[in-house]
């Protein structure tokens, strides 16, 4: 997913403008720092979880007694299957697990087709939904299990081709199952998001909105996808659109992301084009009601380290440019 | 005579309206671009561009017909067109009070109000007055009199009072979106760069005139080139072009390949980056 040479851009831009290049600052806040540890579960017990990380290393984390895990539903950490992909929110320098999500996936895109029972891979009354996840992520097929369809349909009243879909679920055996709605579906068709408010006068020094996450990032990758990048810079006709008045930035630029709900802040580098998130003009109600519009789509690790809950799917955010 | 003097006014408005619609269709061709403009808002998304183009064509044909011929068909067609427009605007105001009339493309994005309705009513009345003219429209220009000029100016003033677009245009000219929120093509920044002193000073260092990388951050467009110093050291030469203003500042730096150490910097003064 990362584009080559974007780290070099920061160095060159800083040299040209006489700025200093600061490395990404760690998360700061009132509470202790959070760490996201990702990997494949090698061993799990009520008191310990062992992960094989992407670089081939091993991460051993103590599981506190109050920790819960999620894998399509809340369960005890010891019930997680060995071999599942897990992301752990950890404290104390990444040694104590605080929350575990296993095989979690997020499916965001435009509905292309919905097929009912009898489809390959689906049980009777399950629905197979084909999605267009944008020019960078291609198409995905997701199974909406019958038992989850009511909950999803409540938040997706326009369950028809051409409308937006955003759900959280589990990836199992190469198949994605949607279990929870990640947002209240926008009422408009995909591509018909309202334009940003007119920018009369000066720009804002801080911009508020909502931050979400996406599973299209690599396991241990930190960063964000940002919608307002020039189309010719990323070769994407759908970028540069947002219902928030966002400034143009580039891959490699730094965002200061502040989680309004937890008070945590972190410098996050833009590593991808967020054209899909630019099409959503929704709100986050994680803590109060956020202004409309998705400002950044974070990598799961960044989202977790900022205090976000992957199952809730978003947090209210305020950004500045680093 | 007052009534027939309004023919140039009617023809001018038809022509300007048609051109503005065509420009809007070309600029906002993407889905959703015309969802806030009437009468496009009243039809399904795929019909919006054809409807606006069709409307523009009708306006152009009517304007040409009024000027070139004295045929009564064009006079009656103009009356029918403006009468129908009044009805469409009335319907638009009732069904979609949030959208603009689209009379002059995206400049007419403010919601339909009484003034817009009054304008089409006045235009309908002006069109009715043209029935008393037995000559083609160009005849008026040949036999121009001061009375006709004053009548036409009076008609224009009446329409201007009924036009919310004028206030919108003034507001757009006075309050432009800040530079960092405006899409600005890289090609114009590159043209500015190549006509700058910074470019001429560093041109000989560059291995190629095509940038290896180009990106935009806020109101700056960066161009990065591979190059060599006089001592033969491989470097990156980066230019930063400010995207606003008639004589934008252009910064340049020569950066070594090893860890981004700056070898020379010709522009220590910096312009603060605002967000």
Coordinates of C-alpha atoms in Angstrom, one line a residue:
Chain A
X1 CA 0.0 0.0 0.0
X2 CA 2.7 2.6 0.8
X3 CA 3.9 4.6 -2.2
X4 CA 7.7 4.6 -2.7
X5 CA 9.6 7.7 -1.8
X6 CA 7.1 9.5 0.3
X7 CA 9.4 9.6 3.3
X8 CA 11.9 11.4 1.1
X9 CA 9.3 14.0 0.3
X10 CA 9.3 15.3 3.9
X11 CA 13.0 15.7 3.8
X12 CA 13.0 17.6 0.5
X13 CA 10.0 19.8 1.5
X14 CA 11.6 20.6 4.8
X15 CA 14.9 21.5 3.0
X16 CA 13.2 23.7 0.5
X17 CA 11.0 25.6 3.0
X18 CA 13.6 25.8 5.8
X19 CA 11.6 23.6 8.2
X20 CA 13.0 20.9 10.4
X21 CA 12.0 17.3 10.0
X22 CA 10.7 15.9 13.2
X23 CA 10.2 12.2 13.5
X24 CA 6.6 11.2 14.2
X25 CA 5.9 12.0 17.8
X26 CA 4.5 9.2 20.0
X27 CA 0.9 9.4 21.2
X28 CA 0.5 11.8 24.1
X29 CA -2.4 12.2 26.4
X30 CA -3.5 12.2 30.0
X31 CA -3.2 8.5 30.3
X32 CA -0.3 6.1 29.6
X33 CA 0.7 5.3 26.0
X34 CA -1.1 2.6 24.1
X35 CA 0.7 0.2 21.8
X36 CA -0.8 -1.8 19.0
X37 CA 0.6 -5.3 18.6
X38 CA -0.4 -7.3 15.5
X39 CA 0.3 -10.8 14.5
X40 CA -0.9 -14.4 14.2
X41 CA -1.9 -16.1 17.4
X42 CA 0.5 -18.9 18.2
X43 CA -0.6 -19.7 21.7
X44 CA -3.3 -18.3 24.0
X45 CA -4.3 -19.0 27.5
X46 CA -6.3 -17.1 30.1
X47 CA -3.2 -15.3 31.3
X48 CA -0.9 -15.1 28.2
X49 CA -1.2 -14.6 24.5
X50 CA 1.7 -15.2 22.1
X51 CA 1.7 -13.6 18.7
X52 CA 3.9 -14.2 15.7
X53 CA 4.5 -10.7 14.3
X54 CA 4.9 -9.7 10.6
X55 CA 8.7 -9.5 10.9
X56 CA 8.8 -13.1 12.1
X57 CA 9.4 -12.2 15.8
X58 CA 7.4 -13.3 18.7
X59 CA 5.4 -11.0 21.0
X60 CA 4.3 -12.4 24.4
X61 CA 1.7 -10.4 26.2
X62 CA 0.2 -10.8 29.6
X63 CA -3.6 -11.0 29.5
X64 CA -5.2 -9.1 32.4
X65 CA -8.2 -10.7 34.0
X66 CA -10.6 -8.0 32.8
X67 CA -9.6 -8.2 29.1
X68 CA -12.2 -9.2 26.6
X69 CA -11.6 -10.3 23.0
X70 CA -13.8 -9.8 19.9
X71 CA -14.2 -12.2 17.0
X72 CA -17.6 -11.7 15.6
X73 CA -18.8 -11.4 19.2
X74 CA -17.3 -10.8 22.6
X75 CA -15.5 -13.8 24.0
X76 CA -12.9 -14.7 26.5
X77 CA -9.3 -14.4 25.2
X78 CA -8.6 -18.1 25.9
X79 CA -11.4 -19.0 23.4
X80 CA -9.6 -17.4 20.5
X81 CA -8.4 -19.9 17.9
X82 CA -4.7 -20.4 17.3
X83 CA -3.9 -19.1 13.8
X84 CA -6.2 -16.2 14.0
X85 CA -4.9 -12.7 13.0
X86 CA -5.1 -10.6 16.1
X87 CA -4.5 -6.9 16.9
X88 CA -3.9 -6.2 20.6
X89 CA -4.2 -2.9 22.4
X90 CA -1.4 -3.1 24.9
X91 CA -0.1 -0.9 27.7
X92 CA 3.2 -0.9 29.7
X93 CA 5.4 -0.8 26.7
X94 CA 3.4 -3.3 24.8
X95 CA 3.6 -6.1 27.3
X96 CA 0.1 -6.2 28.9
X97 CA -2.9 -6.8 26.6
X98 CA -5.9 -4.6 27.3
X99 CA -8.2 -5.4 24.4
X100 CA -7.9 -8.0 21.7
X101 CA -9.6 -8.1 18.2
X102 CA -9.2 -11.2 16.1
X103 CA -9.7 -11.6 12.4
X104 CA -11.4 -8.3 12.4
X105 CA -12.1 -6.7 9.0
X106 CA -13.9 -3.7 7.7
X107 CA -15.7 -3.6 4.5
X108 CA -16.2 -0.1 3.0
X109 CA -17.4 0.7 -0.4
X110 CA -20.2 1.0 -2.9
X111 CA -22.7 -1.8 -3.3
X112 CA -22.5 -3.3 -6.8
X113 CA -24.8 -6.3 -6.4
X114 CA -26.7 -8.2 -3.7
X115 CA -27.4 -11.9 -4.2
X116 CA -29.6 -13.8 -1.9
X117 CA -29.6 -17.4 -0.9
X118 CA -28.1 -20.1 -3.0
X119 CA -25.0 -18.1 -3.8
X120 CA -21.7 -19.9 -3.7
X121 CA -20.2 -19.8 -0.2
X122 CA -23.4 -18.6 1.4
X123 CA -25.8 -20.5 3.6
X124 CA -29.5 -20.3 2.9
X125 CA -30.8 -16.8 3.6
X126 CA -27.3 -15.3 3.8
X127 CA -26.7 -12.5 1.4
X128 CA -23.7 -12.1 -0.8
X129 CA -22.8 -8.4 -1.4
X130 CA -20.3 -7.4 -4.0
X131 CA -18.7 -4.0 -3.3
X132 CA -16.6 -1.5 -5.2
X133 CA -14.0 -0.5 -2.6
X134 CA -12.4 2.2 -4.8
X135 CA -9.8 2.4 -7.4
X136 CA -7.0 1.4 -5.0
X137 CA -8.7 -1.5 -3.3
X138 CA -10.7 -3.1 -6.1
X139 CA -13.8 -5.2 -5.5
X140 CA -14.6 -7.3 -2.5
X141 CA -17.3 -9.8 -1.8
X142 CA -18.8 -10.0 1.7
X143 CA -21.3 -12.4 3.2
X144 CA -24.0 -10.9 5.4
X145 CA -25.1 -13.7 7.6
X146 CA -28.9 -14.0 8.1
X147 CA -28.6 -13.4 11.9
X148 CA -26.6 -10.1 11.3
X149 CA -28.8 -8.8 8.4
X150 CA -31.4 -7.2 10.7
X151 CA -28.8 -5.2 12.6
X152 CA -27.0 -4.1 9.4
X153 CA -30.2 -3.2 7.5
X154 CA -31.3 -0.9 10.4
X155 CA -28.3 1.2 9.7
X156 CA -28.3 0.6 6.0
X157 CA -31.9 1.4 4.9
X158 CA -30.9 1.7 1.3
X159 CA -29.6 -1.8 0.8
X160 CA -29.4 -1.5 -2.9
X161 CA -26.8 -1.3 -5.6
X162 CA -25.3 2.2 -6.0
X163 CA -25.5 3.1 -2.2
X164 CA -22.6 3.1 0.3
X165 CA -21.9 0.2 2.6
X166 CA -19.7 0.2 5.7
X167 CA -19.6 -2.7 8.0
X168 CA -17.2 -4.5 10.5
X169 CA -16.9 -8.2 10.6
X170 CA -14.6 -11.2 10.6
X171 CA -12.4 -12.6 7.9
X172 CA -12.4 -16.3 8.1
X173 CA -11.1 -18.8 5.5
X174 CA -10.7 -16.1 2.9
X175 CA -14.3 -15.0 3.3
X176 CA -15.4 -11.7 4.9
X177 CA -18.5 -11.8 7.1
X178 CA -20.2 -8.6 8.0
X179 CA -21.6 -8.5 11.5
X180 CA -21.9 -4.9 12.6
X181 CA -22.7 -1.7 10.8
X182 CA -19.8 0.8 11.0
X183 CA -21.9 3.8 10.3
X184 CA -25.4 5.1 9.6
X185 CA -25.5 4.8 5.8
X186 CA -25.6 8.2 4.0
X187 CA -28.9 8.8 2.3
X188 CA -27.3 9.8 -1.0
X189 CA -26.0 7.5 -3.7
X190 CA -22.2 6.8 -3.9
X191 CA -20.4 9.7 -5.5
X192 CA -23.2 12.2 -4.7
X193 CA -21.7 13.5 -1.4
X194 CA -22.6 17.2 -0.8
X195 CA -19.9 19.7 -1.6
X196 CA -17.9 21.4 1.3
X197 CA -19.2 24.6 2.7
X198 CA -17.9 27.7 1.0
X199 CA -14.6 28.8 2.4
X200 CA -15.1 32.5 2.7
X201 CA -12.5 34.2 4.7
X202 CA -9.5 32.5 6.2
X203 CA -8.9 28.8 6.8
X204 CA -9.3 27.1 10.1
X205 CA -6.2 26.1 12.0
X206 CA -8.0 23.0 13.2
X207 CA -10.5 20.9 11.4
X208 CA -13.0 18.6 13.1
X209 CA -14.7 15.6 11.8
X210 CA -14.5 11.8 12.1
X211 CA -11.7 9.4 11.8
X212 CA -12.3 5.8 10.8
X213 CA -10.0 2.8 10.1
X214 CA -9.4 0.5 7.2
X215 CA -8.0 -3.0 6.9
X216 CA -6.2 -2.2 3.6
X217 CA -3.0 -1.3 5.4
X218 CA -0.3 -3.8 6.2
X219 CA -0.3 -5.5 9.6
X220 CA 2.2 -3.3 11.4
X221 CA 1.8 -0.2 9.3
X222 CA 1.1 3.1 10.8
X223 CA -0.4 5.9 8.8
X224 CA -3.6 7.3 7.3
X225 CA -5.4 7.6 4.1
X226 CA -6.4 11.2 3.4
X227 CA -9.0 12.2 0.8
X228 CA -7.8 15.7 -0.2
X229 CA -4.8 14.9 -2.4
X230 CA -4.4 16.2 -5.9
X231 CA -5.7 13.8 -8.5
X232 CA -2.7 14.0 -10.7
X233 CA -0.3 13.3 -7.8
X234 CA -1.9 9.9 -7.0
X235 CA -3.4 9.1 -10.4
X236 CA -6.8 8.8 -8.9
X237 CA -9.9 10.5 -10.5
X238 CA -11.9 10.1 -7.3
X239 CA -9.5 11.9 -4.9
X240 CA -9.7 15.6 -3.9
X241 CA -13.3 15.3 -2.8
X242 CA -14.7 15.7 0.6
X243 CA -17.6 17.3 2.2
X244 CA -15.3 18.8 4.8
X245 CA -13.3 21.9 3.8
X246 CA -9.9 20.1 3.9
X247 CA -6.6 21.6 2.6
X248 CA -4.7 19.8 -0.1
X249 CA -1.9 17.6 1.2
X250 CA 0.4 14.9 -0.3
X251 CA 1.4 11.4 0.5
X252 CA 4.1 11.8 3.0
X253 CA 2.6 14.9 4.8
X254 CA 2.1 14.7 8.5
X255 CA -1.2 15.1 10.3
X256 CA -1.6 15.8 13.9
X257 CA -4.5 13.7 14.8
X258 CA -6.3 14.4 18.1
X259 CA -8.8 11.9 19.4
X260 CA -11.4 14.2 21.0
X261 CA -12.9 11.3 22.9
X262 CA -9.8 10.1 24.7
X263 CA -7.6 13.2 24.5
X264 CA -4.8 11.4 22.8
X265 CA -2.8 12.9 20.0
X266 CA -0.4 11.5 17.5
X267 CA 1.5 12.5 14.4
X268 CA 0.3 10.3 11.6
X269 CA 1.8 10.3 8.2
X270 CA -0.4 10.2 5.1
X271 CA 0.5 7.1 3.3
X272 CA -2.5 6.5 1.0
X273 CA -5.2 8.1 -1.0
X274 CA -8.4 8.2 0.9
X275 CA -10.8 8.6 -2.0
X276 CA -13.3 6.1 -0.5
X277 CA -13.5 7.9 2.8
X278 CA -14.0 11.2 1.0
X279 CA -17.3 9.8 -0.3
X280 CA -18.7 9.5 3.2
X281 CA -20.3 12.6 4.7
X282 CA -21.4 11.0 7.9
X283 CA -20.9 11.7 11.6
X284 CA -19.3 9.8 14.5
X285 CA -21.3 9.7 17.7
X286 CA -18.6 8.0 19.7
X287 CA -18.5 11.0 22.2
X288 CA -21.0 13.6 21.3
X289 CA -21.9 14.2 17.7
X290 CA -19.0 15.1 15.4
X291 CA -19.2 17.5 12.5
X292 CA -19.9 15.7 9.2
X293 CA -17.2 14.2 7.1
X294 CA -14.4 11.7 7.3
X295 CA -11.1 13.5 7.6
X296 CA -8.8 10.5 7.8
X297 CA -8.9 6.8 7.4
X298 CA -6.3 5.4 9.8
X299 CA -4.4 2.1 9.8
X300 CA -5.7 -0.2 12.5
X301 CA -2.5 0.2 14.5
X302 CA -2.7 4.0 14.5
X303 CA -6.4 3.8 15.3
X304 CA -5.8 1.6 18.2
X305 CA -2.9 3.6 19.6
X306 CA -5.1 6.7 19.5
X307 CA -7.5 5.0 21.8
X308 CA -10.1 3.9 19.2
X309 CA -12.2 0.8 19.4
X310 CA -12.1 -1.1 16.1
X311 CA -15.6 -2.4 16.7
X312 CA -17.1 1.1 17.1
X313 CA -15.4 2.0 13.8
X314 CA -14.7 5.7 14.4
X315 CA -13.9 8.5 16.8
X316 CA -14.4 12.2 16.8
X317 CA -11.2 13.8 15.6
X318 CA -9.6 17.2 15.3
X319 CA -6.6 17.5 13.0
X320 CA -3.9 20.0 12.4
X321 CA -1.1 19.8 9.9
X322 CA 2.3 18.8 11.2
Chain B
X1 CA -41.5 50.9 -28.9
X2 CA -40.4 50.2 -25.2
X3 CA -41.7 46.6 -25.6
X4 CA -39.8 45.9 -28.9
X5 CA -36.6 47.5 -27.5
X6 CA -36.3 44.5 -25.1
X7 CA -35.4 42.1 -27.9
X8 CA -31.6 42.6 -27.4
X9 CA -32.1 42.1 -23.7
X10 CA -34.0 38.9 -24.1
X11 CA -31.5 37.6 -26.7
X12 CA -28.6 38.5 -24.5
X13 CA -30.0 36.7 -21.5
X14 CA -30.8 33.6 -23.6
X15 CA -27.2 33.5 -25.0
X16 CA -25.5 34.1 -21.6
X17 CA -27.7 31.5 -20.0
X18 CA -26.9 28.9 -22.7
X19 CA -23.2 29.5 -22.4
X20 CA -23.2 29.4 -18.6
X21 CA -25.0 26.1 -18.7
X22 CA -22.6 24.6 -21.2
X23 CA -19.6 25.7 -19.0
X24 CA -21.3 24.2 -16.0
X25 CA -21.9 20.9 -17.7
X26 CA -18.2 20.7 -18.8
X27 CA -16.9 21.7 -15.3
X28 CA -19.2 19.5 -13.2
X29 CA -19.4 16.4 -15.3
X30 CA -18.8 14.1 -12.4
X31 CA -21.8 12.4 -10.7
X32 CA -23.4 14.7 -8.2
X33 CA -21.9 17.8 -9.7
X34 CA -25.3 19.1 -10.8
X35 CA -27.4 17.7 -8.0
X36 CA -28.1 21.2 -6.6
X37 CA -29.1 22.9 -9.8
X38 CA -32.6 23.1 -11.2
X39 CA -34.1 21.9 -13.4
X40 CA -31.4 19.1 -13.4
X41 CA -32.4 18.3 -9.8
X42 CA -35.8 17.3 -10.9
X43 CA -34.6 14.5 -13.2
X44 CA -32.6 11.3 -12.5
X45 CA -28.8 11.7 -12.2
X46 CA -28.0 10.3 -15.6
X47 CA -30.3 12.8 -17.3
X48 CA -29.0 15.9 -15.7
X49 CA -26.2 16.7 -18.2
X50 CA -28.5 16.0 -21.2
X51 CA -31.3 18.2 -19.8
X52 CA -29.0 21.1 -19.2
X53 CA -27.4 20.8 -22.6
X54 CA -30.8 20.5 -24.2
X55 CA -32.0 23.6 -22.4
X56 CA -28.9 25.5 -23.5
X57 CA -29.4 24.5 -27.1
X58 CA -33.0 25.7 -27.0
X59 CA -31.9 29.0 -25.6
X60 CA -29.3 29.4 -28.3
X61 CA -31.7 28.5 -31.1
X62 CA -34.3 31.0 -29.7
X63 CA -31.7 33.8 -29.4
X64 CA -30.5 33.2 -33.0
X65 CA -34.1 33.0 -34.3
X66 CA -35.0 36.3 -32.6
X67 CA -32.0 38.1 -34.0
X68 CA -31.9 36.6 -37.5
X69 CA -35.6 36.3 -38.5
X70 CA -38.9 38.0 -37.9
X71 CA -40.7 34.6 -38.0
X72 CA -43.5 34.5 -35.5
X73 CA -42.6 31.0 -34.4
X74 CA -39.5 32.2 -32.5
X75 CA -41.5 34.9 -30.8
X76 CA -44.2 32.5 -29.6
X77 CA -41.5 29.9 -28.7
X78 CA -39.7 32.4 -26.5
X79 CA -42.9 33.2 -24.7
X80 CA -43.6 29.5 -24.2
X81 CA -40.1 29.0 -23.0
X82 CA -40.1 31.6 -20.3
X83 CA -43.7 30.8 -19.3
X84 CA -42.6 27.2 -18.9
X85 CA -39.5 28.3 -17.0
X86 CA -41.7 30.2 -14.5
X87 CA -43.7 27.1 -13.9
X88 CA -40.6 24.9 -13.6
X89 CA -39.1 27.3 -11.0
X90 CA -42.4 27.4 -9.1
X91 CA -42.4 23.6 -9.1
X92 CA -38.8 23.5 -8.1
X93 CA -39.3 25.9 -5.2
X94 CA -42.2 23.7 -4.0
X95 CA -40.5 20.3 -4.5
X96 CA -36.8 21.1 -3.9
X97 CA -36.5 24.3 -1.9
X98 CA -32.8 23.6 -1.3
X99 CA -31.6 23.8 -4.9
X100 CA -30.8 26.8 -7.1
X101 CA -32.5 27.6 -10.4
X102 CA -29.5 26.8 -12.6
X103 CA -30.6 29.6 -15.0
X104 CA -26.9 30.7 -15.3
X105 CA -25.3 27.4 -14.5
X106 CA -23.6 27.0 -11.1
X107 CA -23.7 30.7 -10.5
X108 CA -27.4 30.3 -9.9
X109 CA -26.9 27.9 -7.0
X110 CA -28.8 29.9 -4.4
X111 CA -32.2 28.5 -3.6
X112 CA -35.0 29.7 -5.8
X113 CA -36.6 32.8 -4.3
X114 CA -39.3 35.3 -5.3
X115 CA -36.8 37.3 -7.3
X116 CA -35.9 34.4 -9.6
X117 CA -39.7 33.8 -10.2
X118 CA -40.2 37.6 -10.8
X119 CA -37.4 37.5 -13.4
X120 CA -38.8 34.8 -15.5
X121 CA -42.2 36.5 -15.2
X122 CA -40.7 39.8 -16.4
X123 CA -38.9 37.9 -19.3
X124 CA -42.2 36.3 -20.3
X125 CA -43.8 39.7 -20.4
X126 CA -40.9 41.1 -22.4
X127 CA -41.3 38.2 -24.8
X128 CA -45.0 39.0 -25.3
X129 CA -43.9 42.6 -26.1
X130 CA -41.8 41.3 -29.0
X131 CA -44.9 40.2 -30.9
X132 CA -45.4 43.9 -31.8
X133 CA -42.1 43.9 -33.7
X134 CA -42.5 43.0 -37.4
X135 CA -38.8 43.2 -38.2
X136 CA -36.0 40.8 -37.5
X137 CA -33.9 41.5 -34.4
X138 CA -30.9 42.8 -36.3
X139 CA -33.1 45.6 -37.8
X140 CA -33.1 47.1 -34.3
X141 CA -29.3 47.4 -34.2
X142 CA -29.3 49.0 -37.6
X143 CA -32.0 51.6 -36.7
X144 CA -30.7 52.2 -33.2
X145 CA -32.1 55.3 -31.3
X146 CA -31.4 56.7 -27.9
X147 CA -34.9 55.9 -26.8
X148 CA -34.3 52.2 -27.6
X149 CA -31.0 52.2 -25.8
X150 CA -32.6 53.7 -22.6
X151 CA -35.5 51.3 -22.8
X152 CA -33.1 48.3 -23.1
X153 CA -30.9 49.6 -20.2
X154 CA -34.1 50.0 -18.2
X155 CA -35.1 46.5 -18.9
X156 CA -31.6 45.2 -18.0
X157 CA -31.7 47.2 -14.7
X158 CA -35.1 45.6 -13.9
X159 CA -33.7 42.1 -14.5
X160 CA -30.6 42.9 -12.5
X161 CA -32.7 43.8 -9.5
X162 CA -34.4 40.4 -9.9
X163 CA -31.1 38.5 -10.2
X164 CA -29.6 37.0 -7.0
X165 CA -26.7 35.8 -9.2
X166 CA -25.1 39.3 -9.1
X167 CA -24.7 39.2 -5.4
X168 CA -23.4 35.6 -5.6
X169 CA -20.8 36.6 -8.2
X170 CA -19.7 39.6 -6.2
X171 CA -19.4 37.4 -3.1
X172 CA -17.3 34.9 -5.1
X173 CA -15.0 37.5 -6.4
X174 CA -14.6 39.1 -3.0
X175 CA -14.1 35.9 -1.0
X176 CA -12.3 33.3 -2.9
X177 CA -11.5 29.9 -1.3
X178 CA -8.1 30.0 0.3
X179 CA -5.3 28.7 -1.9
X180 CA -4.8 25.5 0.0
X181 CA -8.4 24.4 -0.8
X182 CA -8.4 25.3 -4.5
X183 CA -7.4 22.6 -7.0
X184 CA -4.5 24.0 -8.9
X185 CA -2.8 22.2 -11.8
X186 CA 0.8 21.2 -11.6
X187 CA 1.4 22.3 -15.2
X188 CA 1.0 26.0 -14.4
X189 CA 3.3 25.8 -11.4
X190 CA 5.9 24.1 -13.6
X191 CA 5.6 26.9 -16.1
X192 CA 6.1 29.4 -13.4
X193 CA 9.1 27.5 -12.2
X194 CA 10.7 27.3 -15.6
X195 CA 10.5 31.0 -16.0
X196 CA 12.1 31.7 -12.7
X197 CA 15.6 32.8 -11.7
X198 CA 15.9 29.8 -9.3
X199 CA 15.4 27.5 -12.3
X200 CA 18.0 29.2 -14.5
X201 CA 20.5 29.2 -11.6
X202 CA 20.1 25.5 -10.9
X203 CA 19.3 24.2 -14.4
X204 CA 22.8 23.1 -15.1
X205 CA 22.9 20.8 -12.1
X206 CA 19.9 18.8 -13.3
X207 CA 20.3 15.4 -14.9
X208 CA 17.0 15.8 -16.7
X209 CA 14.4 18.5 -17.1
X210 CA 11.6 16.1 -16.2
X211 CA 11.0 16.0 -12.4
X212 CA 11.4 12.7 -10.7
X213 CA 8.6 13.5 -8.2
X214 CA 6.0 16.2 -7.9
X215 CA 3.6 16.7 -5.0
X216 CA 1.4 19.4 -3.5
X217 CA 1.2 20.3 0.1
X218 CA -1.1 23.2 1.1
X219 CA -0.3 26.1 -1.1
X220 CA 3.1 24.8 -2.3
X221 CA 3.9 22.6 -5.3
X222 CA 7.2 20.7 -5.0
X223 CA 9.2 19.5 -7.9
X224 CA 12.2 17.2 -7.3
X225 CA 14.9 16.5 -9.8
X226 CA 18.0 14.3 -9.8
X227 CA 21.2 16.2 -10.3
X228 CA 24.9 16.5 -9.6
X229 CA 27.0 19.1 -7.9
X230 CA 30.1 20.6 -9.7
X231 CA 32.1 18.1 -7.6
X232 CA 30.1 15.2 -9.0
X233 CA 28.1 14.3 -6.0
X234 CA 24.6 13.0 -6.7
X235 CA 21.9 15.2 -5.2
X236 CA 18.2 15.9 -5.3
X237 CA 17.3 19.4 -6.3
X238 CA 13.9 20.4 -5.0
X239 CA 11.9 23.5 -6.0
X240 CA 8.9 24.7 -4.1
X241 CA 6.5 27.0 -6.0
X242 CA 3.9 29.0 -4.1
X243 CA 0.6 28.5 -5.9
X244 CA -0.9 31.9 -5.3
X245 CA -0.2 35.4 -6.4
X246 CA 1.2 37.0 -9.5
X247 CA 4.8 36.7 -8.6
X248 CA 4.9 33.7 -6.4
X249 CA 8.0 33.0 -4.3
X250 CA 10.0 30.0 -5.5
X251 CA 12.3 28.2 -3.0
X252 CA 15.0 25.8 -3.9
X253 CA 17.3 23.5 -2.0
X254 CA 20.0 21.0 -3.0
X255 CA 19.8 17.9 -0.8
X256 CA 22.4 15.1 -0.6
X257 CA 21.4 11.5 -1.1
X258 CA 22.8 10.5 2.3
X259 CA 20.1 10.9 4.9
X260 CA 18.8 14.2 3.4
X261 CA 21.6 16.4 4.5
X262 CA 21.4 19.8 3.0
X263 CA 24.4 20.6 0.9
X264 CA 23.5 24.1 -0.1
X265 CA 20.4 26.1 0.5
X266 CA 19.8 29.2 -1.5
X267 CA 16.7 30.3 0.2
X268 CA 17.0 30.6 3.9
X269 CA 14.0 32.9 4.2
X270 CA 10.8 31.0 4.5
X271 CA 7.2 31.9 3.9
X272 CA 5.0 30.7 6.8
X273 CA 2.7 27.8 5.9
X274 CA -0.8 28.5 7.1
X275 CA -3.5 25.9 7.5

